[in-house]
Amino acid sequence: MAGDAYEELRRLFEGEEARDYLGEPVTQAEHMLQAAALAVRDGAPDSLVAAALLHDVGHFHGVVTGAELMAGTDNRHSDTGADWLARWFGPAVCEPVRLHVAAKRYLCAVEPGYFARLSAASRFTLAVQGGPMTPDEAARFAGLQFAAAAVRLRRWDERAKDPSAVVPPFQSYREMLARLMSD
Ligand code: FE
């Protein structure tokens, strides 16, 4: 069971959609591998490393694709990704994935200068995804159980767009993923 799931995820990373750029200088696969490597470097727990590694799988699985998001339709990829991953993983993996778009809207509302550091593509999608949170929305978000984890993930997400970065391959996470799936 865990072996099949691992194979499905590995195929995803090697598939055609993983080679899409979605407006960034790195492919989707490179982007997610870089996010995971940043999480490891930051000393994140395995569940959050896995969340970083898999945070954008919703671009692959939504009814509306990542390409359509870049054309101006919100694909709700954080929800579709989290729901898809919930077949195998618990909330410590899935909920930061679910909240990673909200975390961008949150950070843009509460942290001066955050918006200015976003990539052009991320600024564009922010508008499609609802723009910065209102103070009420931000307060509600901050009270969620996985808000802090989602904010950490978001910061790696923003930085995981370096065309010259060299990071470990998907295969290096095999044992960690298997452990998390059996928890
Ligand atoms: Fe991302």
Short mmCIF file of N, CA and C and ligand atoms in Angstrom, two decimals:
data_model
loop_
_atom_site.label_atom_id
_atom_site.label_comp_id
_atom_site.label_asym_id
_atom_site.label_seq_id
_atom_site.Cartn_x
_atom_site.Cartn_y
_atom_site.Cartn_z
N MET A 1 0.84 -1.21 0.00
CA MET A 1 0.00 0.00 0.00
C MET A 1 0.87 1.26 0.00
N ALA A 2 1.77 1.33 1.01
CA ALA A 2 2.67 2.50 1.05
C ALA A 2 3.56 2.52 -0.19
N GLY A 3 3.96 1.33 -0.67
CA GLY A 3 4.80 1.24 -1.86
C GLY A 3 4.08 1.78 -3.08
N ASP A 4 2.80 1.42 -3.24
CA ASP A 4 2.00 1.92 -4.37
C ASP A 4 1.87 3.43 -4.31
N ALA A 5 1.61 3.93 -3.10
CA ALA A 5 1.44 5.38 -2.94
C ALA A 5 2.73 6.10 -3.29
N TYR A 6 3.84 5.54 -2.82
CA TYR A 6 5.13 6.15 -3.14
C TYR A 6 5.34 6.20 -4.65
N GLU A 7 5.01 5.08 -5.32
CA GLU A 7 5.18 5.04 -6.78
C GLU A 7 4.30 6.08 -7.46
N GLU A 8 3.10 6.24 -6.96
CA GLU A 8 2.19 7.23 -7.56
C GLU A 8 2.76 8.65 -7.41
N LEU A 9 3.31 8.93 -6.24
CA LEU A 9 3.91 10.25 -6.02
C LEU A 9 5.17 10.42 -6.87
N ARG A 10 5.96 9.36 -6.96
CA ARG A 10 7.20 9.45 -7.75
C ARG A 10 6.87 9.71 -9.23
N ARG A 11 5.85 9.00 -9.72
CA ARG A 11 5.44 9.21 -11.12
C ARG A 11 4.98 10.64 -11.35
N LEU A 12 4.31 11.17 -10.34
CA LEU A 12 3.84 12.56 -10.42
C LEU A 12 5.02 13.51 -10.62
N PHE A 13 6.09 13.27 -9.88
CA PHE A 13 7.27 14.14 -9.97
C PHE A 13 8.00 13.98 -11.29
N GLU A 14 7.78 12.85 -11.95
CA GLU A 14 8.45 12.62 -13.23
C GLU A 14 7.54 12.88 -14.41
N GLY A 15 6.29 13.18 -14.14
CA GLY A 15 5.30 13.35 -15.21
C GLY A 15 5.40 14.70 -15.89
N GLU A 16 4.57 14.83 -16.89
CA GLU A 16 4.60 16.01 -17.74
C GLU A 16 4.30 17.31 -16.98
N GLU A 17 3.27 17.25 -16.09
CA GLU A 17 2.89 18.48 -15.38
C GLU A 17 4.00 18.97 -14.46
N ALA A 18 4.82 18.03 -13.96
CA ALA A 18 5.93 18.42 -13.08
C ALA A 18 6.97 19.23 -13.83
N ARG A 19 6.90 19.20 -15.16
CA ARG A 19 7.87 19.96 -15.96
C ARG A 19 7.34 21.34 -16.35
N ASP A 20 6.11 21.65 -15.91
CA ASP A 20 5.56 22.99 -16.16
C ASP A 20 6.27 24.03 -15.31
N TYR A 21 6.33 25.24 -15.80
CA TYR A 21 6.99 26.32 -15.06
C TYR A 21 6.02 27.21 -14.29
N LEU A 22 4.81 27.34 -14.75
CA LEU A 22 3.79 28.17 -14.09
C LEU A 22 4.33 29.57 -13.73
N GLY A 23 5.02 30.15 -14.67
CA GLY A 23 5.43 31.55 -14.49
C GLY A 23 6.69 31.76 -13.67
N GLU A 24 7.31 30.66 -13.18
CA GLU A 24 8.52 30.79 -12.36
C GLU A 24 9.73 30.29 -13.14
N PRO A 25 10.95 30.61 -12.66
CA PRO A 25 12.15 30.16 -13.38
C PRO A 25 12.51 28.69 -13.12
N VAL A 26 11.72 27.98 -12.33
CA VAL A 26 11.96 26.56 -12.05
C VAL A 26 10.71 25.76 -12.39
N THR A 27 10.88 24.45 -12.66
CA THR A 27 9.71 23.62 -12.93
C THR A 27 8.98 23.33 -11.61
N GLN A 28 7.77 22.81 -11.73
CA GLN A 28 7.00 22.45 -10.55
C GLN A 28 7.75 21.42 -9.70
N ALA A 29 8.37 20.43 -10.34
CA ALA A 29 9.11 19.42 -9.57
C ALA A 29 10.29 20.07 -8.85
N GLU A 30 11.05 20.90 -9.57
CA GLU A 30 12.20 21.57 -8.93
C GLU A 30 11.73 22.45 -7.77
N HIS A 31 10.63 23.13 -7.99
CA HIS A 31 10.09 24.03 -6.96
C HIS A 31 9.76 23.26 -5.68
N MET A 32 9.07 22.14 -5.80
CA MET A 32 8.68 21.39 -4.62
C MET A 32 9.88 20.72 -3.95
N LEU A 33 10.83 20.24 -4.75
CA LEU A 33 12.06 19.66 -4.18
C LEU A 33 12.87 20.72 -3.44
N GLN A 34 12.90 21.93 -3.98
CA GLN A 34 13.61 23.01 -3.29
C GLN A 34 12.91 23.39 -1.99
N ALA A 35 11.58 23.41 -2.00
CA ALA A 35 10.84 23.74 -0.78
C ALA A 35 11.14 22.70 0.31
N ALA A 36 11.18 21.43 -0.08
CA ALA A 36 11.48 20.37 0.89
C ALA A 36 12.91 20.51 1.43
N ALA A 37 13.85 20.82 0.54
CA ALA A 37 15.24 20.97 0.99
C ALA A 37 15.38 22.13 1.96
N LEU A 38 14.66 23.21 1.72
CA LEU A 38 14.69 24.36 2.64
C LEU A 38 14.09 23.97 3.99
N ALA A 39 13.04 23.15 3.96
CA ALA A 39 12.41 22.69 5.21
C ALA A 39 13.39 21.85 6.02
N VAL A 40 14.13 20.96 5.34
CA VAL A 40 15.12 20.13 6.02
C VAL A 40 16.19 21.03 6.64
N ARG A 41 16.66 21.98 5.84
CA ARG A 41 17.72 22.88 6.31
C ARG A 41 17.27 23.69 7.53
N ASP A 42 15.98 23.95 7.59
CA ASP A 42 15.40 24.74 8.68
C ASP A 42 15.08 23.87 9.90
N GLY A 43 15.37 22.58 9.83
CA GLY A 43 15.11 21.70 10.96
C GLY A 43 13.64 21.37 11.18
N ALA A 44 12.83 21.41 10.12
CA ALA A 44 11.40 21.12 10.24
C ALA A 44 11.17 19.64 10.54
N PRO A 45 10.08 19.31 11.24
CA PRO A 45 9.73 17.91 11.44
C PRO A 45 9.40 17.25 10.09
N ASP A 46 9.51 15.90 10.06
CA ASP A 46 9.27 15.17 8.81
C ASP A 46 7.92 15.51 8.19
N SER A 47 6.89 15.63 9.02
CA SER A 47 5.55 15.90 8.47
C SER A 47 5.54 17.21 7.67
N LEU A 48 6.30 18.19 8.15
CA LEU A 48 6.31 19.48 7.46
C LEU A 48 7.25 19.46 6.25
N VAL A 49 8.29 18.65 6.32
CA VAL A 49 9.14 18.44 5.13
C VAL A 49 8.29 17.81 4.02
N ALA A 50 7.47 16.82 4.41
CA ALA A 50 6.60 16.17 3.41
C ALA A 50 5.59 17.17 2.85
N ALA A 51 5.05 18.01 3.72
CA ALA A 51 4.09 19.03 3.26
C ALA A 51 4.76 19.96 2.24
N ALA A 52 6.00 20.36 2.54
CA ALA A 52 6.72 21.23 1.61
C ALA A 52 6.97 20.52 0.28
N LEU A 53 7.36 19.25 0.38
CA LEU A 53 7.65 18.45 -0.82
C LEU A 53 6.43 18.30 -1.72
N LEU A 54 5.25 18.26 -1.10
CA LEU A 54 4.03 17.91 -1.84
C LEU A 54 3.05 19.08 -1.94
N HIS A 55 3.47 20.28 -1.55
CA HIS A 55 2.47 21.34 -1.32
C HIS A 55 1.70 21.76 -2.57
N ASP A 56 2.29 21.58 -3.75
CA ASP A 56 1.60 22.04 -4.96
C ASP A 56 1.01 20.91 -5.80
N VAL A 57 0.85 19.72 -5.22
CA VAL A 57 0.30 18.62 -6.03
C VAL A 57 -1.12 18.93 -6.51
N GLY A 58 -1.78 19.86 -5.85
CA GLY A 58 -3.11 20.26 -6.32
C GLY A 58 -3.10 20.85 -7.71
N HIS A 59 -1.95 21.39 -8.12
CA HIS A 59 -1.85 21.88 -9.51
C HIS A 59 -1.99 20.74 -10.51
N PHE A 60 -1.66 19.53 -10.05
CA PHE A 60 -1.69 18.37 -10.94
C PHE A 60 -3.06 17.71 -10.94
N HIS A 61 -3.82 17.92 -9.86
CA HIS A 61 -5.00 17.10 -9.64
C HIS A 61 -6.32 17.84 -9.64
N GLY A 62 -6.26 19.15 -9.67
CA GLY A 62 -7.53 19.88 -9.63
C GLY A 62 -8.30 19.74 -10.94
N VAL A 63 -9.58 20.08 -10.88
CA VAL A 63 -10.39 20.15 -12.09
C VAL A 63 -9.87 21.30 -12.95
N VAL A 64 -9.46 22.37 -12.24
CA VAL A 64 -8.84 23.52 -12.89
C VAL A 64 -7.33 23.38 -12.69
N THR A 65 -6.57 23.46 -13.73
CA THR A 65 -5.12 23.18 -13.64
C THR A 65 -4.32 24.41 -13.22
N GLY A 66 -3.04 24.16 -12.94
CA GLY A 66 -2.14 25.27 -12.64
C GLY A 66 -2.04 26.25 -13.80
N ALA A 67 -2.08 25.72 -15.01
CA ALA A 67 -2.01 26.59 -16.19
C ALA A 67 -3.22 27.53 -16.22
N GLU A 68 -4.38 27.00 -15.84
CA GLU A 68 -5.57 27.86 -15.82
C GLU A 68 -5.51 28.91 -14.72
N LEU A 69 -4.86 28.52 -13.59
CA LEU A 69 -4.64 29.52 -12.53
C LEU A 69 -3.85 30.69 -13.09
N MET A 70 -2.80 30.38 -13.85
CA MET A 70 -1.97 31.43 -14.41
C MET A 70 -2.74 32.24 -15.47
N ALA A 71 -3.85 31.68 -15.93
CA ALA A 71 -4.68 32.42 -16.88
C ALA A 71 -5.79 33.18 -16.15
N GLY A 72 -5.81 33.12 -14.80
CA GLY A 72 -6.72 33.97 -14.05
C GLY A 72 -7.89 33.29 -13.36
N THR A 73 -7.94 31.93 -13.38
CA THR A 73 -9.01 31.23 -12.68
C THR A 73 -8.43 30.55 -11.44
N ASP A 74 -8.98 30.83 -10.26
CA ASP A 74 -8.45 30.21 -9.04
C ASP A 74 -8.69 28.70 -9.11
N ASN A 75 -7.62 27.92 -9.06
CA ASN A 75 -7.79 26.45 -9.13
C ASN A 75 -7.92 25.82 -7.74
N ARG A 76 -7.91 26.65 -6.69
CA ARG A 76 -8.05 26.13 -5.33
C ARG A 76 -7.11 24.94 -5.11
N HIS A 77 -5.86 25.11 -5.56
CA HIS A 77 -4.96 23.96 -5.55
C HIS A 77 -4.54 23.55 -4.15
N SER A 78 -4.66 24.47 -3.17
CA SER A 78 -4.30 24.06 -1.81
C SER A 78 -5.33 23.06 -1.27
N ASP A 79 -6.60 23.29 -1.56
CA ASP A 79 -7.65 22.36 -1.11
C ASP A 79 -7.61 21.04 -1.86
N THR A 80 -7.53 21.11 -3.18
CA THR A 80 -7.54 19.86 -3.95
C THR A 80 -6.30 19.02 -3.60
N GLY A 81 -5.17 19.69 -3.40
CA GLY A 81 -3.95 18.96 -3.03
C GLY A 81 -4.09 18.30 -1.67
N ALA A 82 -4.58 19.06 -0.68
CA ALA A 82 -4.72 18.51 0.67
C ALA A 82 -5.71 17.35 0.68
N ASP A 83 -6.81 17.48 -0.03
CA ASP A 83 -7.81 16.40 -0.07
C ASP A 83 -7.23 15.14 -0.72
N TRP A 84 -6.48 15.35 -1.77
CA TRP A 84 -5.86 14.22 -2.47
C TRP A 84 -4.85 13.51 -1.57
N LEU A 85 -4.04 14.29 -0.86
CA LEU A 85 -3.00 13.70 0.01
C LEU A 85 -3.59 13.01 1.23
N ALA A 86 -4.80 13.40 1.62
CA ALA A 86 -5.41 12.84 2.84
C ALA A 86 -5.69 11.35 2.71
N ARG A 87 -5.64 10.81 1.49
CA ARG A 87 -5.78 9.36 1.34
C ARG A 87 -4.65 8.63 2.04
N TRP A 88 -3.50 9.28 2.17
CA TRP A 88 -2.30 8.61 2.69
C TRP A 88 -1.75 9.25 3.96
N PHE A 89 -1.95 10.56 4.09
CA PHE A 89 -1.25 11.29 5.16
C PHE A 89 -2.23 11.90 6.14
N GLY A 90 -1.73 12.12 7.35
CA GLY A 90 -2.53 12.76 8.40
C GLY A 90 -2.52 14.28 8.28
N PRO A 91 -3.23 14.93 9.19
CA PRO A 91 -3.37 16.40 9.15
C PRO A 91 -2.06 17.17 9.27
N ALA A 92 -1.04 16.61 9.92
CA ALA A 92 0.22 17.36 10.05
C ALA A 92 0.90 17.55 8.70
N VAL A 93 0.57 16.68 7.73
CA VAL A 93 1.05 16.87 6.35
C VAL A 93 0.01 17.66 5.55
N CYS A 94 -1.24 17.27 5.64
CA CYS A 94 -2.26 17.81 4.73
C CYS A 94 -2.68 19.24 5.08
N GLU A 95 -2.76 19.56 6.35
CA GLU A 95 -3.31 20.88 6.70
C GLU A 95 -2.39 22.05 6.35
N PRO A 96 -1.07 21.93 6.55
CA PRO A 96 -0.22 23.02 6.05
C PRO A 96 -0.33 23.19 4.52
N VAL A 97 -0.52 22.07 3.80
CA VAL A 97 -0.74 22.17 2.35
C VAL A 97 -2.03 22.94 2.08
N ARG A 98 -3.08 22.58 2.81
CA ARG A 98 -4.37 23.24 2.62
C ARG A 98 -4.28 24.74 2.88
N LEU A 99 -3.43 25.11 3.85
CA LEU A 99 -3.38 26.51 4.30
C LEU A 99 -2.28 27.32 3.62
N HIS A 100 -1.54 26.74 2.67
CA HIS A 100 -0.37 27.49 2.20
C HIS A 100 -0.72 28.68 1.32
N VAL A 101 -1.88 28.65 0.68
CA VAL A 101 -2.31 29.84 -0.06
C VAL A 101 -2.86 30.90 0.92
N ALA A 102 -3.63 30.44 1.89
CA ALA A 102 -4.12 31.36 2.92
C ALA A 102 -2.95 32.02 3.65
N ALA A 103 -1.86 31.26 3.85
CA ALA A 103 -0.69 31.81 4.54
C ALA A 103 -0.06 32.96 3.76
N LYS A 104 -0.10 32.87 2.45
CA LYS A 104 0.41 34.00 1.64
C LYS A 104 -0.49 35.22 1.82
N ARG A 105 -1.79 34.99 1.77
CA ARG A 105 -2.74 36.11 1.96
C ARG A 105 -2.57 36.70 3.36
N TYR A 106 -2.27 35.83 4.34
CA TYR A 106 -2.06 36.27 5.72
C TYR A 106 -0.79 37.10 5.83
N LEU A 107 0.32 36.57 5.31
CA LEU A 107 1.61 37.26 5.43
C LEU A 107 1.58 38.62 4.71
N CYS A 108 0.89 38.67 3.59
CA CYS A 108 0.79 39.95 2.88
C CYS A 108 0.00 40.98 3.70
N ALA A 109 -0.89 40.49 4.56
CA ALA A 109 -1.70 41.40 5.38
C ALA A 109 -0.94 41.87 6.62
N VAL A 110 -0.14 40.97 7.23
CA VAL A 110 0.41 41.30 8.55
C VAL A 110 1.89 41.67 8.53
N GLU A 111 2.60 41.35 7.44
CA GLU A 111 4.04 41.57 7.45
C GLU A 111 4.44 42.61 6.41
N PRO A 112 4.83 43.80 6.88
CA PRO A 112 5.21 44.84 5.92
C PRO A 112 6.34 44.35 5.02
N GLY A 113 6.23 44.61 3.74
CA GLY A 113 7.30 44.23 2.82
C GLY A 113 7.16 42.83 2.26
N TYR A 114 6.22 42.03 2.80
CA TYR A 114 6.11 40.65 2.29
C TYR A 114 5.66 40.65 0.84
N PHE A 115 4.64 41.41 0.56
CA PHE A 115 4.10 41.47 -0.80
C PHE A 115 5.19 41.84 -1.81
N ALA A 116 6.02 42.81 -1.42
CA ALA A 116 7.05 43.31 -2.34
C ALA A 116 8.07 42.23 -2.68
N ARG A 117 8.19 41.23 -1.81
CA ARG A 117 9.18 40.17 -2.07
C ARG A 117 8.61 39.01 -2.89
N LEU A 118 7.32 39.03 -3.15
CA LEU A 118 6.73 37.95 -3.95
C LEU A 118 7.22 38.00 -5.38
N SER A 119 7.30 36.83 -6.01
CA SER A 119 7.60 36.80 -7.44
C SER A 119 6.41 37.38 -8.20
N ALA A 120 6.65 37.76 -9.44
CA ALA A 120 5.57 38.35 -10.25
C ALA A 120 4.40 37.37 -10.38
N ALA A 121 4.72 36.10 -10.59
CA ALA A 121 3.66 35.09 -10.76
C ALA A 121 2.86 34.96 -9.46
N SER A 122 3.56 35.02 -8.33
CA SER A 122 2.89 34.86 -7.04
C SER A 122 2.02 36.08 -6.72
N ARG A 123 2.45 37.24 -7.14
CA ARG A 123 1.62 38.44 -6.97
C ARG A 123 0.35 38.35 -7.81
N PHE A 124 0.53 37.84 -9.00
CA PHE A 124 -0.62 37.69 -9.89
C PHE A 124 -1.63 36.72 -9.27
N THR A 125 -1.14 35.56 -8.81
CA THR A 125 -2.08 34.57 -8.27
C THR A 125 -2.69 35.05 -6.95
N LEU A 126 -1.95 35.86 -6.20
CA LEU A 126 -2.52 36.42 -4.97
C LEU A 126 -3.83 37.15 -5.27
N ALA A 127 -3.84 37.92 -6.32
CA ALA A 127 -5.06 38.66 -6.69
C ALA A 127 -6.17 37.68 -7.05
N VAL A 128 -5.83 36.62 -7.80
CA VAL A 128 -6.83 35.62 -8.19
C VAL A 128 -7.37 34.90 -6.95
N GLN A 129 -6.51 34.74 -5.95
CA GLN A 129 -6.86 33.95 -4.75
C GLN A 129 -7.54 34.80 -3.67
N GLY A 130 -7.78 36.07 -3.93
CA GLY A 130 -8.54 36.88 -2.96
C GLY A 130 -7.77 38.05 -2.36
N GLY A 131 -6.49 38.21 -2.71
CA GLY A 131 -5.72 39.34 -2.21
C GLY A 131 -5.35 39.17 -0.74
N PRO A 132 -4.67 40.17 -0.16
CA PRO A 132 -4.30 40.10 1.26
C PRO A 132 -5.54 39.96 2.15
N MET A 133 -5.41 39.26 3.29
CA MET A 133 -6.54 39.08 4.21
C MET A 133 -6.93 40.40 4.84
N THR A 134 -8.19 40.51 5.20
CA THR A 134 -8.64 41.61 6.05
C THR A 134 -8.14 41.32 7.48
N PRO A 135 -8.14 42.33 8.35
CA PRO A 135 -7.72 42.08 9.75
C PRO A 135 -8.53 40.96 10.41
N ASP A 136 -9.82 40.89 10.15
CA ASP A 136 -10.65 39.81 10.73
C ASP A 136 -10.21 38.45 10.22
N GLU A 137 -10.01 38.37 8.90
CA GLU A 137 -9.56 37.09 8.31
C GLU A 137 -8.21 36.68 8.88
N ALA A 138 -7.32 37.66 9.03
CA ALA A 138 -5.97 37.37 9.54
C ALA A 138 -6.06 36.86 10.97
N ALA A 139 -6.90 37.45 11.78
CA ALA A 139 -7.04 37.01 13.18
C ALA A 139 -7.60 35.59 13.23
N ARG A 140 -8.56 35.31 12.35
CA ARG A 140 -9.13 33.95 12.31
C ARG A 140 -8.07 32.94 11.88
N PHE A 141 -7.32 33.31 10.85
CA PHE A 141 -6.27 32.42 10.35
C PHE A 141 -5.25 32.11 11.44
N ALA A 142 -4.82 33.15 12.15
CA ALA A 142 -3.78 32.98 13.17
C ALA A 142 -4.21 32.02 14.27
N GLY A 143 -5.52 31.85 14.46
CA GLY A 143 -6.02 30.95 15.49
C GLY A 143 -6.12 29.50 15.05
N LEU A 144 -5.86 29.20 13.80
CA LEU A 144 -5.98 27.82 13.32
C LEU A 144 -4.82 26.97 13.81
N GLN A 145 -5.11 25.70 14.03
CA GLN A 145 -4.10 24.79 14.62
C GLN A 145 -2.82 24.74 13.78
N PHE A 146 -2.96 24.74 12.46
CA PHE A 146 -1.77 24.56 11.61
C PHE A 146 -1.32 25.87 10.95
N ALA A 147 -1.74 27.00 11.51
CA ALA A 147 -1.36 28.30 10.92
C ALA A 147 0.16 28.49 10.93
N ALA A 148 0.80 28.22 12.07
CA ALA A 148 2.25 28.47 12.17
C ALA A 148 3.02 27.57 11.19
N ALA A 149 2.59 26.31 11.08
CA ALA A 149 3.25 25.40 10.14
C ALA A 149 3.06 25.89 8.71
N ALA A 150 1.85 26.36 8.39
CA ALA A 150 1.57 26.85 7.04
C ALA A 150 2.41 28.09 6.71
N VAL A 151 2.62 28.93 7.71
CA VAL A 151 3.45 30.13 7.49
C VAL A 151 4.90 29.74 7.23
N ARG A 152 5.40 28.74 7.98
CA ARG A 152 6.77 28.27 7.71
C ARG A 152 6.86 27.73 6.28
N LEU A 153 5.91 26.89 5.91
CA LEU A 153 5.88 26.32 4.56
C LEU A 153 5.85 27.44 3.52
N ARG A 154 5.05 28.44 3.78
CA ARG A 154 4.92 29.55 2.81
C ARG A 154 6.25 30.26 2.57
N ARG A 155 7.01 30.44 3.63
CA ARG A 155 8.29 31.14 3.46
C ARG A 155 9.26 30.31 2.61
N TRP A 156 9.23 28.99 2.77
CA TRP A 156 10.08 28.14 1.90
C TRP A 156 9.55 28.19 0.48
N ASP A 157 8.25 28.14 0.35
CA ASP A 157 7.59 28.20 -0.96
C ASP A 157 8.09 29.41 -1.75
N GLU A 158 8.12 30.55 -1.10
CA GLU A 158 8.54 31.80 -1.76
C GLU A 158 10.00 31.72 -2.24
N ARG A 159 10.84 31.03 -1.45
CA ARG A 159 12.28 30.99 -1.76
C ARG A 159 12.63 29.84 -2.71
N ALA A 160 11.71 28.91 -2.93
CA ALA A 160 12.02 27.69 -3.68
C ALA A 160 11.87 27.92 -5.18
N LYS A 161 12.53 28.96 -5.66
CA LYS A 161 12.37 29.36 -7.06
C LYS A 161 13.73 29.75 -7.63
N ASP A 162 14.77 29.02 -7.20
CA ASP A 162 16.14 29.37 -7.57
C ASP A 162 16.62 28.45 -8.70
N PRO A 163 16.78 29.00 -9.89
CA PRO A 163 17.15 28.14 -11.03
C PRO A 163 18.52 27.48 -10.87
N SER A 164 19.36 27.98 -9.95
CA SER A 164 20.71 27.39 -9.82
C SER A 164 20.84 26.45 -8.62
N ALA A 165 19.76 26.26 -7.86
CA ALA A 165 19.85 25.41 -6.67
C ALA A 165 20.01 23.94 -7.06
N VAL A 166 20.82 23.23 -6.30
CA VAL A 166 20.97 21.79 -6.48
C VAL A 166 20.48 21.13 -5.19
N VAL A 167 19.46 20.30 -5.30
CA VAL A 167 18.83 19.73 -4.11
C VAL A 167 18.65 18.22 -4.26
N PRO A 168 18.44 17.52 -3.13
CA PRO A 168 18.24 16.06 -3.21
C PRO A 168 17.02 15.70 -4.06
N PRO A 169 17.05 14.54 -4.73
CA PRO A 169 15.95 14.11 -5.59
C PRO A 169 14.76 13.57 -4.79
N PHE A 170 13.67 13.36 -5.46
CA PHE A 170 12.46 12.84 -4.82
C PHE A 170 12.74 11.52 -4.10
N GLN A 171 13.55 10.67 -4.74
CA GLN A 171 13.83 9.34 -4.18
C GLN A 171 14.42 9.41 -2.78
N SER A 172 15.10 10.52 -2.46
CA SER A 172 15.74 10.60 -1.14
C SER A 172 14.72 10.70 0.00
N TYR A 173 13.46 10.96 -0.33
CA TYR A 173 12.42 11.09 0.70
C TYR A 173 11.61 9.81 0.87
N ARG A 174 12.03 8.75 0.19
CA ARG A 174 11.23 7.53 0.17
C ARG A 174 10.92 6.99 1.58
N GLU A 175 11.96 6.83 2.38
CA GLU A 175 11.73 6.24 3.71
C GLU A 175 10.93 7.15 4.60
N MET A 176 11.20 8.44 4.51
CA MET A 176 10.43 9.40 5.31
C MET A 176 8.94 9.34 4.94
N LEU A 177 8.65 9.29 3.65
CA LEU A 177 7.25 9.24 3.21
C LEU A 177 6.59 7.94 3.66
N ALA A 178 7.32 6.85 3.54
CA ALA A 178 6.76 5.55 3.95
C ALA A 178 6.41 5.58 5.44
N ARG A 179 7.31 6.15 6.24
CA ARG A 179 7.06 6.25 7.68
C ARG A 179 5.81 7.07 7.95
N LEU A 180 5.68 8.20 7.26
CA LEU A 180 4.53 9.08 7.50
C LEU A 180 3.23 8.43 7.06
N MET A 181 3.29 7.64 6.00
CA MET A 181 2.07 6.97 5.52
C MET A 181 1.59 5.90 6.48
N SER A 182 2.53 5.31 7.22
CA SER A 182 2.10 4.23 8.11
C SER A 182 1.74 4.75 9.50
N ASP A 183 1.96 6.02 9.75
CA ASP A 183 1.61 6.59 11.07
C ASP A 183 0.12 6.55 11.32
FE FE B 1 4.52 26.57 -4.27
#
